[in-house]
CSV table of C-alpha atoms and ligand atoms in Angstrom, one decimal:
chain,number,residue,atom,x,y,z
A,1,MET,CA,-18.8,-14.9,-1.0
A,2,SER,CA,-19.8,-14.3,2.5
A,3,ILE,CA,-17.5,-12.6,4.8
A,4,ARG,CA,-18.5,-12.1,8.4
A,5,THR,CA,-17.9,-8.6,9.3
A,6,LEU,CA,-16.6,-6.8,12.8
A,7,ASP,CA,-20.3,-5.7,13.2
A,8,ASP,CA,-21.1,-9.4,13.4
A,9,LEU,CA,-18.6,-10.1,16.0
A,10,LEU,CA,-19.6,-7.2,17.8
A,11,ALA,CA,-23.4,-8.2,17.8
A,12,GLU,CA,-22.3,-11.5,19.5
A,13,GLY,CA,-20.6,-9.6,22.2
A,14,VAL,CA,-17.2,-9.7,22.8
A,15,SER,CA,-17.0,-8.2,26.4
A,16,GLY,CA,-14.0,-10.1,28.1
A,17,ARG,CA,-13.0,-11.9,25.2
A,18,ARG,CA,-9.9,-12.0,23.7
A,19,VAL,CA,-9.9,-10.7,19.9
A,20,LEU,CA,-6.6,-11.0,17.9
A,21,VAL,CA,-6.6,-8.5,15.3
A,22,ARG,CA,-4.1,-8.6,12.4
A,23,ALA,CA,-3.4,-4.9,11.6
A,24,ASP,CA,-0.7,-3.4,8.8
A,25,LEU,CA,1.1,-1.2,11.1
A,26,ASN,CA,4.0,-1.2,8.6
A,27,VAL,CA,4.7,2.8,9.1
A,28,PRO,CA,7.7,4.4,7.2
A,29,LEU,CA,10.4,5.1,9.8
A,30,ASP,CA,13.2,7.8,9.9
A,31,LYS,CA,16.2,6.4,8.9
A,32,GLN,CA,18.4,8.5,11.3
A,33,THR,CA,15.8,8.7,14.3
A,34,GLY,CA,13.6,5.7,13.9
A,35,ALA,CA,10.8,8.1,14.2
A,36,ILE,CA,7.4,7.2,12.5
A,37,THR,CA,7.2,9.6,9.5
A,38,ASP,CA,3.9,8.7,8.4
A,39,ASP,CA,1.0,7.3,10.9
A,40,GLY,CA,-1.5,6.9,8.3
A,41,ARG,CA,-1.6,3.3,8.7
A,42,ILE,CA,-2.1,3.5,12.5
A,43,ARG,CA,-5.0,6.0,12.1
A,44,ALA,CA,-6.5,3.7,9.6
A,45,VAL,CA,-7.2,0.7,12.2
A,46,LEU,CA,-8.7,3.3,14.8
A,47,PRO,CA,-12.2,2.4,14.0
A,48,THR,CA,-11.8,-1.3,14.4
A,49,VAL,CA,-9.6,-1.0,17.6
A,50,GLY,CA,-11.6,1.5,18.9
A,51,ALA,CA,-14.9,-0.4,18.6
A,52,LEU,CA,-13.4,-3.5,20.3
A,53,VAL,CA,-12.0,-1.4,23.1
A,54,GLU,CA,-15.7,0.2,23.5
A,55,ALA,CA,-17.2,-3.2,23.5
A,56,GLY,CA,-14.8,-4.4,26.4
A,57,ALA,CA,-12.6,-6.7,24.4
A,58,LYS,CA,-9.0,-7.8,25.3
A,59,VAL,CA,-7.7,-6.6,22.0
A,60,VAL,CA,-4.4,-8.3,20.9
A,61,VAL,CA,-2.8,-6.4,18.0
A,62,CYS,CA,-0.1,-8.1,15.8
A,63,SER,CA,1.6,-6.7,12.5
A,64,HIS,CA,4.7,-6.9,10.4
A,65,LEU,CA,7.3,-3.8,10.0
A,66,GLY,CA,9.5,-3.7,7.1
A,67,ARG,CA,11.3,-7.0,6.1
A,68,PRO,CA,13.3,-8.5,9.0
A,69,LYS,CA,14.4,-12.1,8.0
A,70,GLY,CA,12.6,-14.1,10.7
A,71,THR,CA,14.4,-13.3,13.4
A,72,PRO,CA,14.7,-10.1,16.1
A,73,ASP,CA,16.1,-7.4,14.4
A,74,PRO,CA,15.8,-4.1,16.5
A,75,GLN,CA,15.5,-1.8,13.7
A,76,PHE,CA,12.2,-3.1,13.0
A,77,SER,CA,10.8,-3.2,16.4
A,78,LEU,CA,7.3,-2.1,16.8
A,79,ARG,CA,7.8,-0.6,20.1
A,80,PRO,CA,7.7,3.2,18.7
A,81,VAL,CA,4.0,2.1,17.2
A,82,ALA,CA,2.8,0.9,20.3
A,83,GLY,CA,3.5,4.4,21.6
A,84,ARG,CA,1.7,6.2,18.7
A,85,LEU,CA,-1.3,3.9,19.0
A,86,GLY,CA,-1.7,4.5,22.5
A,87,GLU,CA,-1.8,8.3,22.0
A,88,LEU,CA,-4.0,7.9,19.4
A,89,LEU,CA,-6.3,5.7,21.2
A,90,GLY,CA,-6.0,7.9,24.4
A,91,ALA,CA,-5.0,4.9,26.6
A,92,PRO,CA,-1.7,2.9,27.0
A,93,VAL,CA,-0.9,0.1,24.8
A,94,HIS,CA,0.7,-3.1,26.4
A,95,PHE,CA,3.8,-3.9,24.4
A,96,ALA,CA,4.8,-7.3,24.3
A,97,GLU,CA,8.7,-7.8,23.8
A,98,ASP,CA,8.3,-10.9,21.8
A,99,THR,CA,5.6,-12.4,19.3
A,100,VAL,CA,4.3,-15.3,20.9
A,101,GLY,CA,7.1,-15.9,23.6
A,102,ASP,CA,7.1,-15.4,27.6
A,103,SER,CA,6.5,-11.7,27.3
A,104,ALA,CA,3.5,-11.9,24.8
A,105,ARG,CA,2.0,-14.7,26.8
A,106,SER,CA,2.4,-12.7,30.2
A,107,THR,CA,1.1,-9.4,28.3
A,108,VAL,CA,-2.0,-11.0,26.9
A,109,ALA,CA,-3.1,-13.0,30.4
A,110,GLY,CA,-2.7,-9.7,32.1
A,111,LEU,CA,-5.1,-7.8,29.7
A,112,ALA,CA,-8.1,-6.4,31.3
A,113,ASP,CA,-11.4,-5.7,29.4
A,114,GLY,CA,-11.1,-2.8,27.0
A,115,GLN,CA,-7.2,-2.9,27.1
A,116,VAL,CA,-4.9,-3.2,24.3
A,117,ALA,CA,-1.7,-5.4,23.3
A,118,LEU,CA,0.6,-5.1,20.7
A,119,LEU,CA,2.9,-8.1,20.0
A,120,GLU,CA,6.4,-7.6,18.7
A,121,ASN,CA,6.8,-7.7,14.8
A,122,LEU,CA,5.5,-11.0,13.4
A,123,ARG,CA,8.6,-11.4,10.8
A,124,PHE,CA,10.7,-11.9,13.6
A,125,ASN,CA,9.4,-15.3,13.4
A,126,ALA,CA,10.4,-17.6,10.5
A,127,GLY,CA,7.0,-19.4,10.6
A,128,GLU,CA,5.1,-16.1,9.5
A,129,THR,CA,6.5,-15.8,6.1
A,130,SER,CA,7.3,-19.5,5.4
A,131,LYS,CA,6.4,-21.0,2.4
A,132,ASP,CA,6.3,-24.4,4.1
A,133,ASP,CA,2.4,-25.0,5.4
A,134,ALA,CA,3.4,-26.9,8.4
A,135,GLU,CA,5.9,-24.2,9.4
A,136,ARG,CA,3.4,-21.6,9.0
A,137,GLY,CA,0.6,-23.6,10.8
A,138,ALA,CA,2.7,-24.0,13.6
A,139,PHE,CA,3.4,-20.3,14.0
A,140,ALA,CA,-0.6,-19.7,13.3
A,141,ASP,CA,-1.2,-22.2,16.3
A,142,GLN,CA,0.7,-20.0,18.7
A,143,LEU,CA,-0.8,-16.7,17.6
A,144,ALA,CA,-4.2,-18.2,17.6
A,145,ALA,CA,-3.7,-19.2,21.2
A,146,PHE,CA,-3.9,-15.3,21.8
A,147,GLY,CA,-7.6,-14.9,20.6
A,148,ASP,CA,-11.0,-16.2,21.1
A,149,ALA,CA,-11.9,-14.5,17.5
A,150,TYR,CA,-9.6,-13.0,14.7
A,151,VAL,CA,-10.3,-9.7,12.8
A,152,ASP,CA,-8.5,-8.8,9.7
A,153,ASP,CA,-7.9,-5.2,9.4
A,154,ALA,CA,-4.5,-5.5,7.6
A,155,PHE,CA,-5.7,-4.7,4.0
A,156,GLY,CA,-2.0,-3.8,3.1
A,157,ALA,CA,-1.0,-7.4,3.6
A,158,VAL,CA,-4.0,-9.0,2.4
A,159,HIS,CA,-2.3,-10.3,-0.9
A,160,ARG,CA,0.4,-12.1,1.5
A,161,LYS,CA,0.0,-15.9,2.2
A,162,HIS,CA,1.3,-15.4,5.7
A,163,ALA,CA,0.7,-17.0,8.8
A,164,SER,CA,-1.1,-14.2,10.6
A,165,VAL,CA,-3.1,-13.5,7.4
A,166,TYR,CA,-3.8,-16.8,5.8
A,167,ASP,CA,-3.6,-19.7,8.6
A,168,VAL,CA,-4.8,-18.1,11.7
A,169,PRO,CA,-8.3,-17.3,10.4
A,170,ALA,CA,-8.5,-21.0,9.6
A,171,ARG,CA,-8.1,-21.8,13.4
A,172,LEU,CA,-10.3,-19.1,14.6
A,173,PRO,CA,-14.1,-17.6,14.3
A,174,HIS,CA,-12.7,-14.6,11.8
A,175,VAL,CA,-14.3,-11.6,10.4
A,176,ALA,CA,-13.2,-8.7,8.3
A,177,GLY,CA,-12.3,-5.2,10.3
A,178,ARG,CA,-13.8,-1.8,9.3
A,179,LEU,CA,-10.6,-1.1,7.1
A,180,VAL,CA,-10.6,-4.2,5.1
A,181,LEU,CA,-14.4,-3.9,4.5
A,182,ARG,CA,-14.0,-0.2,3.2
A,183,GLU,CA,-11.1,-1.0,0.9
A,184,VAL,CA,-12.8,-4.0,-0.4
A,185,GLU,CA,-15.8,-2.0,-1.1
A,186,VAL,CA,-14.0,1.2,-2.8
A,187,LEU,CA,-11.7,-1.2,-4.9
A,188,SER,CA,-14.8,-3.3,-6.0
A,189,ARG,CA,-16.1,-0.1,-7.9
A,190,LEU,CA,-13.1,0.1,-9.8
A,191,THR,CA,-13.5,-3.3,-11.0
A,192,GLY,CA,-17.1,-3.5,-11.4
A,193,GLN,CA,-18.7,-0.8,-13.8
A,194,PRO,CA,-16.4,2.2,-13.5
A,195,GLU,CA,-18.2,5.4,-14.3
A,196,ARG,CA,-16.3,6.5,-17.7
A,197,PRO,CA,-14.0,8.0,-18.7
A,198,TYR,CA,-11.7,5.5,-16.2
A,199,VAL,CA,-8.2,7.2,-16.1
A,200,VAL,CA,-5.7,5.2,-14.4
A,201,VAL,CA,-2.2,7.1,-13.4
A,202,LEU,CA,0.8,4.7,-12.9
A,203,GLY,CA,4.2,5.8,-11.5
A,204,GLY,CA,7.1,4.9,-9.3
A,205,SER,CA,10.2,3.2,-10.3
A,206,LYS,CA,9.8,-0.1,-11.7
A,207,VAL,CA,7.7,-1.6,-14.8
A,208,SER,CA,8.4,-4.9,-13.6
A,209,ASP,CA,6.3,-4.1,-10.6
A,210,LYS,CA,3.6,-2.8,-12.4
A,211,LEU,CA,3.6,-5.2,-15.5
A,212,ALA,CA,0.6,-7.4,-14.5
A,213,VAL,CA,-1.5,-4.7,-13.6
A,214,ILE,CA,-1.1,-2.8,-16.8
A,215,GLU,CA,-1.8,-5.9,-18.7
A,216,ALA,CA,-5.0,-6.3,-16.6
A,217,LEU,CA,-6.2,-2.4,-16.7
A,218,LEU,CA,-5.4,-2.1,-20.5
A,219,PRO,CA,-8.9,-3.5,-21.5
A,220,THR,CA,-10.9,-1.8,-18.9
A,221,VAL,CA,-9.3,1.5,-18.6
A,222,ASP,CA,-9.9,4.7,-21.1
A,223,ARG,CA,-6.6,6.3,-20.6
A,224,LEU,CA,-3.5,5.2,-18.7
A,225,LEU,CA,-0.8,7.7,-18.0
A,226,ILE,CA,2.6,6.7,-17.1
A,227,GLY,CA,4.9,8.7,-15.2
A,228,GLY,CA,7.8,8.1,-12.6
A,229,GLY,CA,10.8,6.3,-13.0
A,230,MET,CA,9.4,3.8,-15.2
A,231,CYS,CA,8.4,5.9,-17.8
A,232,PHE,CA,11.9,6.0,-19.2
A,233,THR,CA,11.8,2.3,-20.1
A,234,PHE,CA,8.4,3.1,-22.2
A,235,LEU,CA,10.3,6.0,-23.8
A,236,LYS,CA,13.5,4.0,-24.6
A,237,ALA,CA,10.6,1.7,-26.1
A,238,GLN,CA,9.6,4.4,-28.5
A,239,GLY,CA,13.1,4.7,-29.7
A,240,LEU,CA,14.2,7.9,-27.4
A,241,GLU,CA,17.4,8.0,-25.3
A,242,VAL,CA,16.8,8.4,-21.8
A,243,GLY,CA,20.7,9.4,-20.6
A,244,THR,CA,21.4,7.9,-17.4
A,245,SER,CA,17.7,7.6,-16.2
A,246,LEU,CA,16.3,4.5,-14.6
A,247,LEU,CA,15.8,2.1,-17.3
A,248,GLU,CA,15.0,-1.8,-17.3
A,249,LYS,CA,16.7,-2.9,-20.3
A,250,ASP,CA,15.0,-6.5,-20.3
A,251,MET,CA,11.5,-4.8,-20.3
A,252,VAL,CA,11.9,-2.5,-23.3
A,253,GLU,CA,10.3,-5.0,-25.7
A,254,THR,CA,7.6,-5.7,-23.4
A,255,CYS,CA,6.6,-1.9,-23.4
A,256,CYS,CA,7.2,-1.7,-27.1
A,257,ASN,CA,4.4,-4.5,-27.0
A,258,LEU,CA,1.9,-2.6,-24.4
A,259,ILE,CA,2.2,0.6,-26.5
A,260,GLU,CA,1.1,-1.1,-29.8
A,261,ARG,CA,-1.7,-3.2,-28.1
A,262,SER,CA,-2.9,-0.1,-26.1
A,263,GLY,CA,-4.7,1.4,-29.3
A,264,GLY,CA,-3.6,4.9,-27.9
A,265,LYS,CA,-4.6,4.7,-24.5
A,266,ILE,CA,-1.3,4.8,-23.2
A,267,MET,CA,0.0,8.4,-22.6
A,268,LEU,CA,3.5,9.0,-22.1
A,269,PRO,CA,5.3,12.4,-20.9
A,270,VAL,CA,6.5,15.1,-23.5
A,271,ASP,CA,8.9,16.7,-21.4
A,272,VAL,CA,11.1,15.6,-18.1
A,273,VAL,CA,13.0,17.2,-15.6
A,274,ALA,CA,16.9,16.1,-16.2
A,275,ALA,CA,19.4,16.6,-13.6
A,276,ASP,CA,23.0,16.1,-13.6
A,277,ALA,CA,23.1,14.0,-10.3
A,278,PHE,CA,20.3,12.2,-8.3
A,279,ALA,CA,20.6,14.8,-5.4
A,280,PRO,CA,18.3,17.7,-4.1
A,281,ASP,CA,20.5,20.4,-5.3
A,282,ALA,CA,21.6,19.1,-8.5
A,283,THR,CA,21.5,21.3,-11.6
A,284,HIS,CA,18.4,20.7,-13.6
A,285,ASP,CA,16.4,21.5,-16.4
A,286,THR,CA,13.4,20.8,-18.2
A,287,VAL,CA,13.7,19.2,-21.7
A,288,ARG,CA,11.8,17.6,-24.3
A,289,VAL,CA,11.6,13.7,-24.1
A,290,ASP,CA,13.4,13.7,-27.6
A,291,GLY,CA,16.5,15.9,-26.2
A,292,ILE,CA,17.5,14.2,-23.1
A,293,PRO,CA,21.3,14.7,-22.7
A,294,SER,CA,23.1,11.5,-22.5
A,295,HIS,CA,24.8,12.4,-19.2
A,296,ARG,CA,21.7,13.6,-17.4
A,297,VAL,CA,18.9,11.6,-15.4
A,298,GLY,CA,15.3,12.5,-15.5
A,299,LEU,CA,13.9,12.6,-12.0
A,300,ASP,CA,10.2,14.2,-12.7
A,301,ILE,CA,7.8,14.8,-15.6
A,302,GLY,CA,7.8,18.2,-17.0
A,303,PRO,CA,5.4,20.8,-16.9
A,304,GLU,CA,4.0,20.3,-20.2
A,305,THR,CA,3.4,16.5,-19.4
A,306,VAL,CA,1.5,17.6,-16.2
A,307,ALA,CA,-0.7,20.0,-18.4
A,308,GLY,CA,-1.7,17.0,-20.7
A,309,PHE,CA,-2.1,14.3,-17.8
A,310,ALA,CA,-3.9,17.2,-16.0
A,311,ALA,CA,-6.3,17.7,-19.3
A,312,ALA,CA,-6.9,14.1,-19.4
A,313,LEU,CA,-7.8,13.7,-15.7
A,314,SER,CA,-10.5,16.7,-15.8
A,315,GLN,CA,-12.5,14.5,-18.1
A,316,ALA,CA,-12.2,11.6,-16.0
A,317,LYS,CA,-15.4,10.3,-14.0
A,318,THR,CA,-13.4,7.4,-12.2
A,319,ILE,CA,-9.3,7.9,-11.2
A,320,PHE,CA,-7.3,5.3,-10.0
A,321,TRP,CA,-3.6,6.7,-8.8
A,322,ASN,CA,-0.6,4.6,-7.9
A,323,GLY,CA,3.0,5.8,-7.6
A,324,PRO,CA,4.5,9.3,-7.6
A,325,MET,CA,5.6,11.0,-10.8
A,326,GLY,CA,9.2,12.1,-9.5
A,327,VAL,CA,11.4,12.0,-7.1
A,328,PHE,CA,8.9,13.9,-4.6
A,329,GLU,CA,11.1,13.6,-1.5
A,330,MET,CA,13.4,16.4,-3.4
A,331,ALA,CA,11.3,19.9,-3.5
A,332,ALA,CA,13.0,20.3,-7.1
A,333,PHE,CA,11.5,17.0,-8.4
A,334,ALA,CA,8.2,17.1,-6.7
A,335,ASN,CA,6.2,19.2,-9.0
A,336,GLY,CA,5.0,16.5,-11.2
A,337,THR,CA,3.7,14.5,-8.3
A,338,ARG,CA,2.0,17.8,-7.0
A,339,GLY,CA,0.7,18.7,-10.4
A,340,VAL,CA,-0.9,15.2,-10.8
A,341,ALA,CA,-2.2,15.0,-7.4
A,342,GLU,CA,-3.8,18.3,-7.7
A,343,ALA,CA,-5.5,17.7,-10.9
A,344,ILE,CA,-6.8,14.5,-9.3
A,345,THR,CA,-8.4,16.9,-6.5
A,346,LYS,CA,-9.8,19.0,-9.1
A,347,ALA,CA,-11.7,16.3,-11.3
A,348,ASP,CA,-15.4,15.6,-10.9
A,349,ALA,CA,-14.5,12.1,-10.4
A,350,PHE,CA,-14.5,9.4,-8.1
A,351,SER,CA,-10.6,9.0,-7.3
A,352,VAL,CA,-8.9,6.3,-5.5
A,353,VAL,CA,-5.1,6.8,-4.2
A,354,GLY,CA,-3.5,3.5,-3.9
A,355,GLY,CA,-0.2,2.3,-2.2
A,356,GLY,CA,1.7,3.5,0.8
A,357,ASP,CA,4.0,5.9,-1.4
A,358,SER,CA,1.4,7.8,-3.2
A,359,ALA,CA,-0.6,8.1,0.1
A,360,ALA,CA,2.6,9.4,2.2
A,361,ALA,CA,3.1,11.7,-1.1
A,362,VAL,CA,-0.3,13.2,-0.7
A,363,ARG,CA,0.5,13.9,2.9
A,364,ALA,CA,3.9,15.0,2.6
A,365,LEU,CA,3.1,17.5,0.0
A,366,GLY,CA,0.5,18.9,2.4
A,367,LEU,CA,-2.8,18.0,0.1
A,368,ASP,CA,-5.8,17.8,1.5
A,369,GLU,CA,-6.7,14.1,2.0
A,370,SER,CA,-10.5,14.7,2.1
A,371,SER,CA,-10.3,16.1,-1.6
A,372,PHE,CA,-9.8,12.4,-2.4
A,373,GLY,CA,-12.6,9.6,-2.9
A,374,HIS,CA,-10.2,7.1,-0.9
A,375,ILE,CA,-6.5,6.7,-0.1
A,376,SER,CA,-5.8,3.0,0.3
A,377,THR,CA,-3.4,1.8,2.8
A,378,GLY,CA,-2.5,-1.2,0.6
A,379,GLY,CA,0.2,-0.7,-2.3
A,380,GLY,CA,0.7,-4.1,-3.6
A,381,ALA,CA,-2.8,-5.3,-2.1
A,382,SER,CA,-4.6,-2.7,-4.3
A,383,LEU,CA,-2.7,-3.6,-7.3
A,384,GLU,CA,-3.3,-7.1,-7.0
A,385,TYR,CA,-6.8,-6.6,-6.1
A,386,LEU,CA,-7.2,-4.8,-9.4
A,387,GLU,CA,-5.5,-7.4,-11.4
A,388,GLY,CA,-8.4,-9.6,-10.4
A,389,LYS,CA,-6.1,-11.9,-8.2
A,390,THR,CA,-7.1,-13.9,-5.4
A,391,LEU,CA,-5.9,-12.4,-2.3
A,392,PRO,CA,-4.9,-15.1,0.3
A,393,GLY,CA,-6.3,-12.7,3.2
A,394,ILE,CA,-9.7,-12.2,2.1
A,395,ALA,CA,-9.9,-15.7,0.7
A,396,ALA,CA,-9.3,-16.9,4.0
A,397,LEU,CA,-12.0,-14.7,5.5
A,398,GLU,CA,-14.6,-16.2,3.0
A,399,ASN,CA,-14.4,-19.7,4.2
B,401,3PG,C1,3.4,-2.8,2.3
B,401,3PG,O1,3.8,-1.9,2.9
B,401,3PG,O2,3.0,-2.7,1.0
B,401,3PG,C2,2.5,-3.9,3.2
B,401,3PG,O3,2.7,-3.7,4.6
B,401,3PG,C3,3.3,-5.1,3.0
B,401,3PG,O4,4.4,-5.4,3.2
B,401,3PG,P1,5.4,-6.2,2.4
B,401,3PG,O5,5.4,-5.9,0.9
B,401,3PG,O6,6.6,-6.3,3.2
B,401,3PG,O7,4.8,-7.8,2.6
B,402,MG,MG1,5.0,-3.0,-0.2
């Protein structure tokens, strides 16, 4: 495994050279106003982009945003991101109105040394996500024409076999950016010899999304704490009734199996906050998990569960957390996520927060980011890394 890094590229000298940077600027936008609600992913690429600017490169940044279907869709435009990136860099970012068309060509051609351009959303082009190698390749050819070298700093997208992630590095001299390097360094501490006890907290809505990582983690972790919407399928697997809470019926059997095989490592909630509706002002009470009323929906873990999880976390030397414990966007159902997050910051442990939602929760709840060991910019990517899967974006850098 030999991955060349940004420092190697800088050592060669990049002044006057065009450097194509794949970033993950897939930031959450306010549904009404379109404003960026969390700019964490933009901030995360500043070390790489800033170093290239400083070194006098012509920096061509590309990214996806959301999941448009291979054709331009204004609600997923990267234009607001160009504005924010420019503010953070302290210099304007030239925005191309298309990804590989006339606007992109003239924008890139017009760059002076040390200037930055952002191309329009990669996923406005069917070739970006195509399963067809030739179609992806043709798009990669067009992208690669904008760079003399390629830097991958899009950790959040390294698990995608997409043109900008997988095929472009096959066409240009390629290196890993600072963010990708740091993420891989940190996550490899978790897959290597984590200091014990190693406690993992998983939340979020779907068991099916987390199944592979649960399977992969069970043999390695000391404790697996499960909250969030997905806990109800596990509770059902224990024979409990969960009212109108989120339930993946076809996963009940699997959860049953996981609990049996876990040798007591899996810890489930003992109480939850149950509401009469999925709404910020819904009537709600804390109930024991064996007493969830049939007409109520569980929207958060309860205080006794938080205390139990906190006790387990206080013993930990290594912690990985992915997924909120409840509907933290609504104040009434944010206590579980806040309680667990605070317990993680108090533990004398190396802690990693993985995932866009959990990272956004940390910031939305006003928690001090620096009291976590590392906040990953990758959700799916960090989970797949921990599963031990080969990540196409990393594999492409190794060649
Ligand atoms: C993410 O938000 O997880 C990454 O940006 C990847 O986006 P995707 O899941 O749409 O590929
Ligand atoms: Mg995602």
